[in-house]
Amino acid sequence: MNQLKAGDMIPDTLDETLTAKLQGWDAQHHLHPFTDTQTLTKAPPFLIDRAEGCYISGAGFRILDAMAGLGCVNIGYGRADMAETARAVTERMTYYHNFAAVAHPYGAALAGTIADKAGMGQARVFFGNSGSEANETLVKLAWAYWRIKGKPEKRMIITRDYAYHGSGIFSAALNGNRSMIDNFGLEHPDIAHGPAPYWFRCSEGMAPPEFGEAAADAIGAKIDAVGADKVAAVIAEPIQGTAGAIIPPKTYWPRLETICREKGVLLISDEVVTGFGRTGHWFAKDAFGYTPDMMTLAKGLSSAYAPISAAVISGEIAEVLHGEMGLFQHGYTTSAHPVSAALALKNIDILESEGLVNRIRSDIGPYFETAMRRLEMHPLVGEVRVMGLMCGIEIAKDRRARTQYPAEFLVDEHISNACLRRGVILRAVGNALVLCPPFIIKQKEVDTIAAALKEALDEIYAALKEQGYA
Ligand SMILES: Cc1ncc(COP(=O)(O)O)c(C=O)c1O
């Protein structure tokens, strides 16, 4: 029987027998996200059963999480004030929906708070459960907007190489990674792919400022090739987190904004990773100096204490939709779930009262940047990119020639595994590493991450040398 006894909760401590049982059920029955099920049969799943502050732990291990989960647990794990918020709201009202003009205090307060912070005029906010849902909501709203404007043929969404926008049927089709599209046959006639502002891999000798403008112009050229009268929107992450924290040159975003405005195309800024402080600004759009028409928020909105996402539309778009859309036939059972909304409000309150966003800009962010940049001259490192508490480390065979090791060498995965053996989790994403630690991380924990990384890089470099590859 694959059941704990009726009425049992997961006990406070897992003994060996229960651990083995749970791992067995998991390997057999759990279809994990982004996992080859065969890996679960080769080795037992990595069972984590506690998390506190910046650390995750399980039987016999405690690991410093330099990823804040998946770039989301920004205020750190296991906070009593968040647990108390969840308990209080669950007792007070548990759930009620927001369909058909019903409201509750938590959804109302969160919409107002986000609209205040977003700086997008009299913005309106729709709540979903994931970044994927929020992106798909915004695409539907962009299509509704152009239909109201008498231009129903404006449907094409321009996305970019290396993008990650989600796992829904449409949001996955927006991704830059071809296999995520091809494995399910998701190619969509309303999506066109353009290049990314990936200086290290794509700049062909251009200096960053020149390349930033050229990369934005390339999206402009894509709009022209499709025909601006057919393009609804450009969707883009301010920093492409999942693909290696690709930080565009400063010239990129203002130019892309101008191009979109001139060509009459909406700009959707996917701030699922960067929103709510990651770069040391509440939103990365403020750091880069542009104003989108629409913005996607998730992860850091509640620090992943509960699932919630926000699809934000500017005052101008909201007004057009308000005027003529009529019934908005879209929504999820748990849109603006009271517990999630209350946790998001409490999370924002913590970010503010503990000064966590300012701390990234003026204290821990610069410290983190200095520590990461010390690795820049390592023979395995091509480039170190840092903004706030977000870092991408480019792995290169030759920094100057910008050559890579063959993907099948899995150099990045070997480095991340070597870090894990030293008690630090970061993420390998294909000849690049990503780090985005919780905002509460201390200097000595940054030192621990940097030391583990240095040793891991040394170890893998030595192995490559020994085998004659370096
Ligand atoms: C930029 C970006 N957009 C969208 C998503 C999808 O969010 P979710 O996994 O909550 O659907 C992610 C997830 O990593 C993301 O990084």
Coordinates of C-alpha atoms and ligand atoms in Angstrom, one line a residue:
M1 CA 0.0 0.0 0.0
N2 CA 1.5 3.3 -1.1
Q3 CA 0.0 5.2 1.9
L4 CA 1.1 6.4 5.3
K5 CA -1.4 5.1 7.8
A6 CA -4.7 7.0 7.7
G7 CA -4.4 10.2 9.7
D8 CA -0.6 10.2 9.7
M9 CA 1.2 13.3 8.9
I10 CA 4.8 13.2 7.8
P11 CA 6.5 12.7 11.1
D12 CA 8.9 15.3 12.5
T13 CA 11.9 13.2 11.9
L14 CA 12.2 10.7 9.1
D15 CA 13.9 7.4 10.2
E16 CA 15.7 5.3 7.6
T17 CA 12.8 3.0 6.9
L18 CA 10.4 5.8 6.2
T19 CA 13.1 7.7 4.1
A20 CA 13.6 4.6 2.0
K21 CA 9.8 4.1 1.6
L22 CA 9.3 7.7 0.5
Q23 CA 12.2 7.6 -1.9
G24 CA 10.7 4.4 -3.4
W25 CA 7.2 5.9 -3.9
D26 CA 8.8 9.0 -5.3
A27 CA 11.0 7.1 -7.8
Q28 CA 8.0 5.0 -8.8
H29 CA 5.1 7.4 -8.9
H30 CA 6.2 11.0 -9.0
L31 CA 6.6 12.6 -12.4
H32 CA 9.1 15.3 -11.6
P33 CA 9.4 18.6 -13.4
F34 CA 12.4 18.8 -15.7
T35 CA 13.6 15.4 -14.8
D36 CA 14.5 12.2 -16.8
T37 CA 12.5 9.6 -14.9
Q38 CA 15.4 7.1 -15.5
T39 CA 17.6 9.2 -13.2
L40 CA 15.2 8.3 -10.4
T41 CA 15.7 4.6 -10.9
K42 CA 19.5 4.9 -11.1
A43 CA 19.9 6.6 -7.8
P44 CA 17.4 7.4 -5.0
P45 CA 15.9 10.9 -5.3
F46 CA 17.6 13.6 -3.3
L47 CA 15.2 14.0 -0.3
I48 CA 15.1 17.3 1.4
D49 CA 12.9 17.6 4.4
R50 CA 13.9 20.8 6.1
A51 CA 14.8 24.3 5.2
E52 CA 15.8 27.3 7.3
G53 CA 17.3 30.7 6.4
C54 CA 19.7 30.0 3.5
Y55 CA 20.0 26.3 4.1
I56 CA 18.2 23.1 3.0
S57 CA 18.8 19.8 4.8
G58 CA 17.9 16.2 5.0
A59 CA 19.4 12.9 6.4
G60 CA 23.0 13.8 7.3
F61 CA 23.4 16.9 5.2
R62 CA 22.9 20.6 5.4
I63 CA 23.5 22.6 2.2
L64 CA 23.9 26.4 1.6
D65 CA 21.3 27.2 -1.1
A66 CA 22.9 29.7 -3.5
M67 CA 19.8 29.4 -5.7
A68 CA 17.1 30.4 -3.2
G69 CA 15.2 27.4 -4.5
L70 CA 14.6 28.3 -8.1
G71 CA 15.4 32.0 -7.6
C72 CA 12.3 32.5 -5.5
V73 CA 12.7 32.1 -1.7
N74 CA 14.1 35.6 -1.4
I75 CA 13.3 36.3 2.2
G76 CA 14.8 32.9 3.2
Y77 CA 13.2 29.6 4.3
G78 CA 11.1 28.8 7.4
R79 CA 10.0 32.2 8.7
A80 CA 7.7 32.1 11.7
D81 CA 6.0 35.4 10.7
M82 CA 5.1 33.9 7.3
A83 CA 3.8 30.7 8.9
E84 CA 1.7 32.8 11.3
T85 CA 0.2 34.8 8.3
A86 CA -0.8 31.6 6.6
R87 CA -2.4 30.2 9.7
A88 CA -4.3 33.4 10.5
V89 CA -5.8 33.7 7.0
T90 CA -6.6 30.0 6.7
E91 CA -8.6 30.3 9.9
R92 CA -10.2 33.6 9.1
M93 CA -11.5 32.8 5.6
T94 CA -9.5 29.9 4.0
Y95 CA -10.7 30.6 0.5
Y96 CA -13.1 32.6 -1.6
H97 CA -12.9 33.3 -5.3
N98 CA -12.9 36.7 -7.0
F99 CA -15.1 35.8 -10.0
A100 CA -18.1 38.0 -10.9
A101 CA -17.1 41.1 -8.8
V102 CA -16.6 39.3 -5.5
A103 CA -13.6 40.7 -3.6
H104 CA -11.7 39.9 -0.4
P105 CA -9.3 42.1 1.5
Y106 CA -6.1 40.3 0.5
G107 CA -6.6 40.3 -3.2
A108 CA -7.7 44.0 -3.1
A109 CA -4.7 45.0 -1.0
L110 CA -2.2 43.1 -3.1
A111 CA -3.5 44.5 -6.4
G112 CA -3.3 48.1 -4.9
T113 CA 0.2 47.4 -3.5
I114 CA 1.5 46.1 -6.8
A115 CA -0.1 48.8 -8.9
D116 CA 1.5 51.4 -6.5
K117 CA 5.0 49.9 -6.9
A118 CA 4.8 49.1 -10.6
G119 CA 5.0 52.7 -11.8
M120 CA 2.9 51.8 -14.8
G121 CA 0.1 54.4 -14.3
Q122 CA -3.3 53.2 -13.1
A123 CA -2.2 49.6 -13.6
R124 CA -4.5 46.6 -13.2
V125 CA -3.3 43.3 -11.9
F126 CA -4.6 39.8 -12.6
F127 CA -3.5 37.0 -10.3
G128 CA -2.6 33.4 -11.3
N129 CA -0.6 30.6 -9.7
S130 CA 2.5 30.5 -11.9
G131 CA 4.7 32.6 -14.1
S132 CA 3.5 30.5 -17.0
E133 CA -0.1 31.4 -16.4
A134 CA 0.7 35.1 -16.0
N135 CA 2.5 35.2 -19.3
E136 CA -0.3 33.4 -21.1
T137 CA -2.8 35.8 -19.5
L138 CA -0.7 38.8 -20.8
V139 CA -0.7 37.3 -24.3
K140 CA -4.4 37.0 -24.3
L141 CA -4.8 40.5 -23.0
A142 CA -2.4 41.8 -25.8
W143 CA -4.6 40.1 -28.4
A144 CA -7.8 41.5 -26.8
Y145 CA -6.2 45.0 -26.8
W146 CA -5.5 44.9 -30.5
R147 CA -8.9 43.5 -31.4
I148 CA -10.5 46.4 -29.5
K149 CA -8.2 48.7 -31.4
G150 CA -9.6 47.3 -34.6
K151 CA -6.4 45.4 -35.5
P152 CA -7.2 41.8 -34.9
E153 CA -4.5 40.8 -37.3
K154 CA -1.8 41.9 -34.8
R155 CA -1.2 38.5 -33.2
M156 CA 2.5 37.7 -33.6
I157 CA 4.5 37.6 -30.3
I158 CA 8.2 38.1 -30.8
T159 CA 10.4 36.2 -28.3
R160 CA 14.1 35.6 -28.1
D161 CA 16.7 32.9 -28.2
Y162 CA 17.7 31.7 -24.6
A163 CA 14.3 32.9 -23.3
Y164 CA 12.3 31.0 -20.6
H165 CA 8.7 32.0 -20.2
G166 CA 7.1 28.9 -18.9
S167 CA 5.6 25.4 -19.4
G168 CA 2.1 26.0 -20.7
I169 CA 1.3 25.2 -24.3
F170 CA 1.8 28.8 -25.4
S171 CA 4.3 29.9 -22.8
A172 CA 6.6 26.9 -23.5
A173 CA 6.4 27.7 -27.2
L174 CA 7.9 31.1 -26.3
N175 CA 11.0 29.5 -25.0
G176 CA 14.3 29.8 -26.6
N177 CA 15.3 26.2 -26.0
R178 CA 14.2 24.3 -29.1
S179 CA 13.9 20.9 -27.5
M180 CA 11.3 22.2 -25.0
I181 CA 9.2 23.1 -28.1
D182 CA 10.1 20.1 -30.4
N183 CA 9.6 17.4 -27.7
F184 CA 5.9 18.2 -27.7
G185 CA 5.4 19.7 -31.1
L186 CA 4.5 23.1 -29.7
E187 CA 5.6 25.3 -32.6
H188 CA 3.0 28.1 -32.8
P189 CA 2.1 30.2 -35.9
D190 CA 1.7 33.3 -33.7
I191 CA 5.3 33.2 -32.4
A192 CA 8.5 34.4 -34.0
H193 CA 12.0 34.0 -32.5
G194 CA 14.7 36.7 -32.5
P195 CA 18.2 36.9 -31.2
A196 CA 19.2 37.4 -27.5
P197 CA 21.5 40.2 -26.2
Y198 CA 24.1 37.6 -25.2
W199 CA 27.3 39.6 -25.5
F200 CA 29.7 36.8 -24.7
R201 CA 28.3 34.3 -27.2
C202 CA 26.9 36.5 -30.0
S203 CA 28.7 39.9 -30.2
E204 CA 31.3 39.0 -32.9
G205 CA 33.9 41.5 -31.9
M206 CA 31.4 44.4 -31.0
A207 CA 31.9 46.4 -27.8
P208 CA 29.0 46.0 -25.3
P209 CA 27.4 49.4 -26.0
E210 CA 27.4 48.9 -29.7
F211 CA 26.3 45.3 -29.4
G212 CA 23.4 46.3 -27.1
E213 CA 22.0 48.6 -29.8
A214 CA 22.6 46.0 -32.5
A215 CA 20.8 43.3 -30.5
A216 CA 17.8 45.6 -30.0
D217 CA 17.9 46.6 -33.7
A218 CA 17.8 42.9 -34.5
I219 CA 14.4 42.6 -32.8
G220 CA 13.3 45.7 -34.7
A221 CA 14.4 43.9 -37.9
K222 CA 12.4 40.9 -36.8
I223 CA 9.3 43.0 -36.3
D224 CA 9.8 44.5 -39.8
A225 CA 10.3 41.1 -41.4
V226 CA 7.0 39.8 -39.9
G227 CA 5.3 43.2 -40.6
A228 CA 4.6 45.5 -37.6
D229 CA 0.9 45.4 -38.6
K230 CA 1.0 41.7 -37.7
V231 CA 3.0 41.9 -34.4
A232 CA 1.1 42.2 -31.1
A233 CA 4.0 42.3 -28.7
V234 CA 7.6 41.6 -27.9
I235 CA 8.1 39.5 -24.7
A236 CA 11.4 39.6 -23.0
E237 CA 13.1 39.0 -19.6
P238 CA 15.1 42.0 -18.5
I239 CA 17.9 39.5 -17.5
Q240 CA 17.6 36.0 -19.0
G241 CA 18.0 34.1 -15.8
T242 CA 17.3 30.5 -16.6
A243 CA 19.8 30.6 -19.5
G244 CA 22.7 31.9 -17.5
A245 CA 21.8 35.3 -16.1
I246 CA 22.4 37.0 -19.4
I247 CA 22.7 40.7 -18.5
P248 CA 22.3 42.9 -21.6
P249 CA 24.5 45.9 -22.2
K250 CA 23.0 49.2 -20.8
T251 CA 22.2 50.4 -24.3
Y252 CA 19.8 47.5 -25.0
W253 CA 16.6 48.1 -23.1
P254 CA 16.1 51.9 -23.8
R255 CA 16.6 51.1 -27.5
L256 CA 14.2 48.1 -27.5
E257 CA 11.6 50.2 -25.7
T258 CA 11.9 53.0 -28.4
I259 CA 11.7 50.4 -31.2
C260 CA 8.6 48.9 -29.8
R261 CA 7.0 52.3 -29.4
E262 CA 7.9 53.5 -32.9
K263 CA 6.6 50.4 -34.5
G264 CA 3.4 50.2 -32.4
V265 CA 4.2 46.9 -30.7
L266 CA 3.5 46.2 -27.0
L267 CA 6.4 45.4 -24.7
I268 CA 5.9 42.6 -22.2
S269 CA 8.6 42.5 -19.5
D270 CA 8.8 39.1 -17.9
E271 CA 10.1 39.9 -14.4
V272 CA 9.3 36.5 -12.9
V273 CA 12.9 36.2 -11.6
T274 CA 14.0 39.8 -11.4
G275 CA 10.8 41.3 -9.9
F276 CA 10.7 42.2 -6.2
G277 CA 14.2 43.2 -5.6
R278 CA 16.6 40.6 -7.1
T279 CA 18.7 43.3 -8.9
G280 CA 18.7 45.8 -6.0
H281 CA 15.7 47.6 -7.5
W282 CA 12.1 46.6 -7.0
F283 CA 11.9 45.8 -10.7
A284 CA 14.8 45.4 -13.2
K285 CA 12.9 47.7 -15.6
D286 CA 13.8 50.5 -13.2
A287 CA 17.5 49.5 -13.1
F288 CA 17.6 49.4 -16.9
G289 CA 15.4 52.5 -17.4
Y290 CA 12.4 51.5 -19.4
T291 CA 8.6 51.2 -18.9
P292 CA 6.8 48.2 -20.3
D293 CA 3.2 48.0 -21.3
M294 CA 2.8 44.7 -19.4
M295 CA 4.8 43.0 -16.7
T296 CA 4.9 39.4 -15.4
L297 CA 5.6 38.7 -11.7
A298 CA 5.7 35.4 -9.8
K299 CA 8.5 33.7 -7.7
G300 CA 9.7 36.6 -5.5
L301 CA 6.1 38.0 -5.2
S302 CA 5.5 35.6 -2.3
S303 CA 9.1 34.3 -1.9
A304 CA 7.4 31.0 -2.9
Y305 CA 5.7 30.6 0.5
A306 CA 2.6 29.9 -1.7
P307 CA 2.0 29.8 -5.4
I308 CA 1.0 33.2 -6.8
S309 CA 1.7 35.2 -9.9
A310 CA 0.7 38.6 -11.2
A311 CA 0.0 39.8 -14.8
V312 CA 0.3 43.6 -14.6
I313 CA -1.1 45.8 -17.4
S314 CA -0.3 49.6 -17.6
G315 CA -3.0 52.2 -17.0
E316 CA -3.2 52.9 -20.7
I317 CA -3.9 49.3 -21.7
A318 CA -6.3 48.9 -18.7
E319 CA -8.3 51.9 -19.9
V320 CA -8.7 50.5 -23.4
L321 CA -9.8 47.1 -22.1
H322 CA -12.0 48.7 -19.5
G323 CA -13.8 50.7 -22.2
E324 CA -14.7 47.8 -24.5
M325 CA -13.7 44.3 -23.5
G326 CA -16.9 43.5 -21.6
L327 CA -16.8 40.3 -19.7
F328 CA -13.2 39.1 -19.2
Q329 CA -13.6 35.4 -19.8
H330 CA -10.5 34.2 -18.1
G331 CA -9.6 33.1 -14.6
Y332 CA -8.4 30.4 -12.3
T333 CA -10.2 28.9 -9.3
T334 CA -7.3 30.0 -7.1
S335 CA -6.7 33.5 -8.7
A336 CA -5.8 35.8 -5.8
H337 CA -6.1 32.9 -3.3
P338 CA -6.4 34.7 0.1
V339 CA -3.6 32.7 1.7
S340 CA -1.2 33.3 -1.2
A341 CA -2.2 37.0 -1.5
A342 CA -1.7 37.5 2.3
L343 CA 1.7 35.8 2.1
A344 CA 2.7 38.0 -0.8
L345 CA 1.6 41.1 1.2
K346 CA 3.6 39.9 4.2
N347 CA 6.6 39.1 2.0
I348 CA 6.5 42.7 0.5
D349 CA 6.2 44.0 4.1
I350 CA 9.3 42.1 5.1
L351 CA 11.3 43.3 2.1
E352 CA 10.4 46.8 3.1
S353 CA 10.7 46.7 6.9
E354 CA 14.0 44.8 6.8
G355 CA 15.4 47.0 4.0
L356 CA 16.3 43.9 2.0
V357 CA 16.1 45.5 -1.5
N358 CA 18.3 48.4 -0.4
R359 CA 20.7 46.0 1.2
I360 CA 21.2 44.3 -2.2
R361 CA 22.0 47.7 -3.8
S362 CA 24.3 49.1 -1.2
D363 CA 25.7 46.3 0.9
I364 CA 25.4 42.5 0.2
G365 CA 25.1 43.0 -3.6
P366 CA 28.4 44.8 -4.0
Y367 CA 30.0 42.3 -1.7
F368 CA 28.6 39.4 -3.7
E369 CA 29.8 41.0 -6.9
T370 CA 33.3 41.4 -5.7
A371 CA 33.4 37.8 -4.5
M372 CA 32.1 36.5 -7.8
R373 CA 34.4 38.7 -9.9
R374 CA 37.5 37.2 -8.2
L375 CA 36.7 34.1 -10.2
E376 CA 36.8 35.9 -13.5
M377 CA 40.4 35.1 -14.3
H378 CA 40.1 31.4 -13.5
P379 CA 41.1 29.4 -16.6
L380 CA 37.6 27.8 -16.9
V381 CA 35.8 31.1 -16.7
G382 CA 34.9 33.1 -19.7
E383 CA 33.0 35.9 -18.1
V384 CA 31.3 36.7 -14.8
R385 CA 28.0 38.6 -15.0
V386 CA 26.5 40.1 -11.8
M387 CA 23.6 42.4 -11.1
G388 CA 22.4 42.6 -7.5
L389 CA 22.1 39.1 -6.2
M390 CA 22.0 37.5 -9.6
C391 CA 25.1 36.0 -11.2
G392 CA 26.0 34.1 -14.3
I393 CA 29.4 32.4 -14.8
E394 CA 30.2 31.6 -18.3
I395 CA 32.3 28.5 -18.7
A396 CA 34.8 28.8 -21.6
K397 CA 37.6 26.7 -23.0
D398 CA 39.4 29.8 -24.1
R399 CA 38.2 33.2 -22.8
R400 CA 39.7 35.3 -25.5
A401 CA 38.5 33.2 -28.4
R402 CA 35.2 32.6 -26.5
T403 CA 35.3 28.9 -27.3
Q404 CA 33.3 26.3 -25.3
Y405 CA 33.8 22.8 -24.3
P406 CA 31.5 20.4 -26.1
A407 CA 28.1 20.3 -24.4
E408 CA 28.5 16.5 -23.9
F409 CA 31.4 17.1 -21.6
L410 CA 28.9 18.6 -19.1
V411 CA 31.6 20.7 -17.6
D412 CA 29.1 23.0 -15.9
E413 CA 27.3 20.0 -14.3
H414 CA 30.6 18.6 -13.1
I415 CA 31.4 22.0 -11.5
S416 CA 28.0 22.2 -9.9
N417 CA 28.3 18.7 -8.6
A418 CA 31.7 19.5 -7.2
C419 CA 30.1 22.5 -5.4
L420 CA 27.4 20.3 -4.0
R421 CA 30.0 17.9 -2.6
R422 CA 31.3 21.0 -0.8
G423 CA 27.8 21.9 0.6
V424 CA 26.7 24.6 -1.9
I425 CA 23.9 24.4 -4.4
L426 CA 24.0 26.4 -7.6
R427 CA 22.7 25.7 -11.1
A428 CA 24.3 24.4 -14.2
V429 CA 22.5 25.6 -17.4
G430 CA 24.7 24.6 -20.3
N431 CA 28.3 25.9 -20.3
A432 CA 27.2 28.4 -17.7
L433 CA 26.4 28.5 -14.0
V434 CA 23.7 30.5 -12.2
L435 CA 23.6 31.8 -8.7
C436 CA 20.8 33.8 -7.1
P437 CA 21.0 33.4 -3.3
P438 CA 18.3 34.6 -0.8
F439 CA 18.4 38.3 0.0
I440 CA 19.2 37.5 3.7
I441 CA 22.5 35.9 2.8
K442 CA 25.4 37.0 5.0
Q443 CA 28.9 38.0 4.0
K444 CA 30.4 34.9 5.5
E445 CA 27.9 32.7 3.5
V446 CA 29.0 34.6 0.3
D447 CA 32.6 33.7 1.2
T448 CA 31.6 30.0 1.6
I449 CA 29.9 30.0 -1.8
A450 CA 33.0 31.7 -3.4
A451 CA 35.4 29.3 -1.8
A452 CA 33.4 26.2 -2.8
L453 CA 33.2 27.5 -6.4
K454 CA 36.9 28.2 -6.6
E455 CA 37.7 24.7 -5.3
A456 CA 35.2 23.2 -7.7
L457 CA 36.6 25.1 -10.7
D458 CA 40.1 24.0 -9.7
E459 CA 39.0 20.4 -9.3
I460 CA 37.3 20.2 -12.7
Y461 CA 40.1 22.1 -14.5
A462 CA 42.7 19.7 -13.1
A463 CA 40.6 16.8 -14.3
L464 CA 40.2 18.3 -17.8
K465 CA 44.0 18.9 -17.9
E466 CA 44.7 15.4 -16.8
Q467 CA 42.7 14.1 -19.7
G468 CA 44.4 16.4 -22.1
Y469 CA 41.3 18.6 -22.8
A470 CA 42.5 21.8 -21.1
Ligands
LIG1 C1 11.5 34.5 -16.6 C2 10.6 33.4 -16.3 N1 9.3 33.5 -16.7 C3 8.4 32.5 -16.5 C4 8.7 31.5 -15.7 C5 7.7 30.4 -15.4 O1 7.3 30.5 -14.1 P1 6.5 29.3 -13.5 O2 7.5 28.2 -13.3 O3 6.0 29.8 -12.2 O4 5.4 28.9 -14.4 C6 10.0 31.3 -15.2 C7 10.4 30.2 -14.3 O5 11.5 30.0 -14.0 C8 11.0 32.3 -15.5 O6 12.2 32.3 -15.0

